Amino acid sequence: MISTMDVLTGPREIPGANLLNLLVVDDERAVREGCRDAAQSAGFNTFAADSAEHAYKVLDNQNIDIVLLDLKLPGASGLEALRTVKSRRPNAVVVIITGYATVSSAVQAMKMGAFDYISKPFTLDELRIMLERSMDELKMTTEKRVLRERLRSKHGFGSIIGRSPEMEKLYRIIAKAAQSTHPVLIMGESGTGKELVARCIHFSGPYHDKPFIPVDCGSLVPTLIESELFGYVRGAFTGAIRAKEGLLAIANGGTVFLDEIGELTVDLQAKLLRAIQEKEIRPVGSTKRVNINVRILAATNRNLEAAVADGTFRRDLYFRLNVLSLKIPPLRDRKQDIPLLVEHFMERMSRNTGSQRTLSEEALQVMMGYDWPGNVRELENCLERACALSSGPALQTADLPSPIQNANHPMQTEAADGGKIVPIADLEREAILRTIDQLKGDKLLAARLLGIGKTTLYRKLKEYATED
Ligand SMILES: Nc1ncnc2c1ncn2[C@@H]1O[C@H](COP(=O)(O)OP(=O)(O)OP(=O)(O)O)[C@@H](O)[C@H]1O
Ligand SMILES: [Mg+2]
């Protein structure tokens, strides 16, 4: 199923890791080439245009972060070109290149949103300093935007709920990760919100208007992962009736989220590493390489370090993905987030069902006492189930699944049964029959809420029928 990432190391320290795109627009070839060489050695992906028209084309097709713009271009007024650049890429940092005679219009350009100007002729050092300042500016404006976004949600960060110190720490790392283009490794137990965090990093970053493509490496067979990620040519294998572009290429400036990366076979790990390092892929069955411009976010609930130690995960790929890493704390280590999460899920359910439901104070206390091995997902399912099974306006402790009730009073079951040992099969039978009864015979819903397949439920009912 294809359904649905610091501790930043300075980008210039990692060759090829700075994915910022720079466009130089100047009709003088010497200036274009000088700027391009300087920007390239500073680690930028560099594009050049000799006219305003050509520049607009590049802007439409590439995620340009920084523009060096000559104010005297053939066929367009420099200020008009600036206005167009700003309207197509409002978040790009624009530095004006001016001749001695155009300084006054450069000042006007700054009033119109250009960041700064540099006068011709300039030295390589002057240019380098300007590029560094532009990068700082880009980081600052992105950070401000991310912070604004964050303030919008008083219960957390974007759609992530939680105000515990552990989560606040996580939000600071997410904000940093959002404005960088390095890979991020998201770690955390099942149900802690790894996919939610990946989305948040993508959607609060500068490329939020580009695709976010999740790929579940855990549920796809290796050959399918390969053809999905890298694409294939017509006739590459049986059934390949037409060529298909790889997701790493389709993302074009966006993000590919590799979920359950720990499940990737060693062969695919090598191919992925090569793709990340060389920024190009080779579609299955093709001899040609295709350039890619993609950010990789990866998630795992496995201990990748241990996998590296026992040789099932490549050390070099682990280091590539782990430039920036982030560990989502399990819910049991941030129990003060439980009331906010409960409020959030109850509100959502009330909106969806149209009936206002609340949770009794006692039930909330019981939930606070439980350890949530399935984390936020388990909490979400628990509330959904309780809402479906109870009819009163306020959910009570008795509406919660028994493991949650028992976690608070471990002796209760024993006392109720007079200390008698009950076989699991009997407990299961009891749970199934009681649930169907409570749901007035809705077996499909019962199977779903009990977390078993409908075939299993029907089979068990048949068994009970023959026993009686
Ligand atoms: N902090 C949170 N605030 C709101 N919702 C959350 C939070 N954490 C998780 N969720 C919700 O819990 C569910 C599970 O989250 P998600 O799928 O991101 O977990 P995961 O870590 O990817 O789990 P798995 O390893 O099992 O794939 C989703 O419905 C998600 O919206
Ligand atoms: Mg997941």
mmCIF file of C-alpha atoms and ligand atoms in Angstrom, residues 190-191 193-196 216 257 259-260 299 301 377, ligand 2:
data_model
loop_
_atom_site.group_PDB
_atom_site.id
_atom_site.type_symbol
_atom_site.label_atom_id
_atom_site.label_comp_id
_atom_site.label_asym_id
_atom_site.label_seq_id
_atom_site.Cartn_x
_atom_site.Cartn_y
_atom_site.Cartn_z
ATOM 1 C CA SER A 190 4.364 2.176 17.612
ATOM 2 C CA GLY A 191 1.514 4.691 17.843
ATOM 3 C CA GLY A 193 2.887 9.721 16.066
ATOM 4 C CA LYS A 194 5.881 9.218 13.769
ATOM 5 C CA GLU A 195 3.893 9.806 10.607
ATOM 6 C CA LEU A 196 2.212 12.837 12.157
ATOM 7 C CA ASP A 216 5.393 1.953 3.716
ATOM 8 C CA PHE A 257 8.550 9.594 3.825
ATOM 9 C CA ASP A 259 8.008 4.471 6.920
ATOM 10 C CA GLU A 260 9.414 1.378 8.661
ATOM 11 C CA ALA A 299 10.760 6.417 10.458
ATOM 12 C CA ASN A 301 10.167 1.684 15.654
ATOM 13 C CA ARG A 377 -3.068 5.208 18.856
HETATM 14 MG MG MG B 2 3.380 4.798 11.187
#
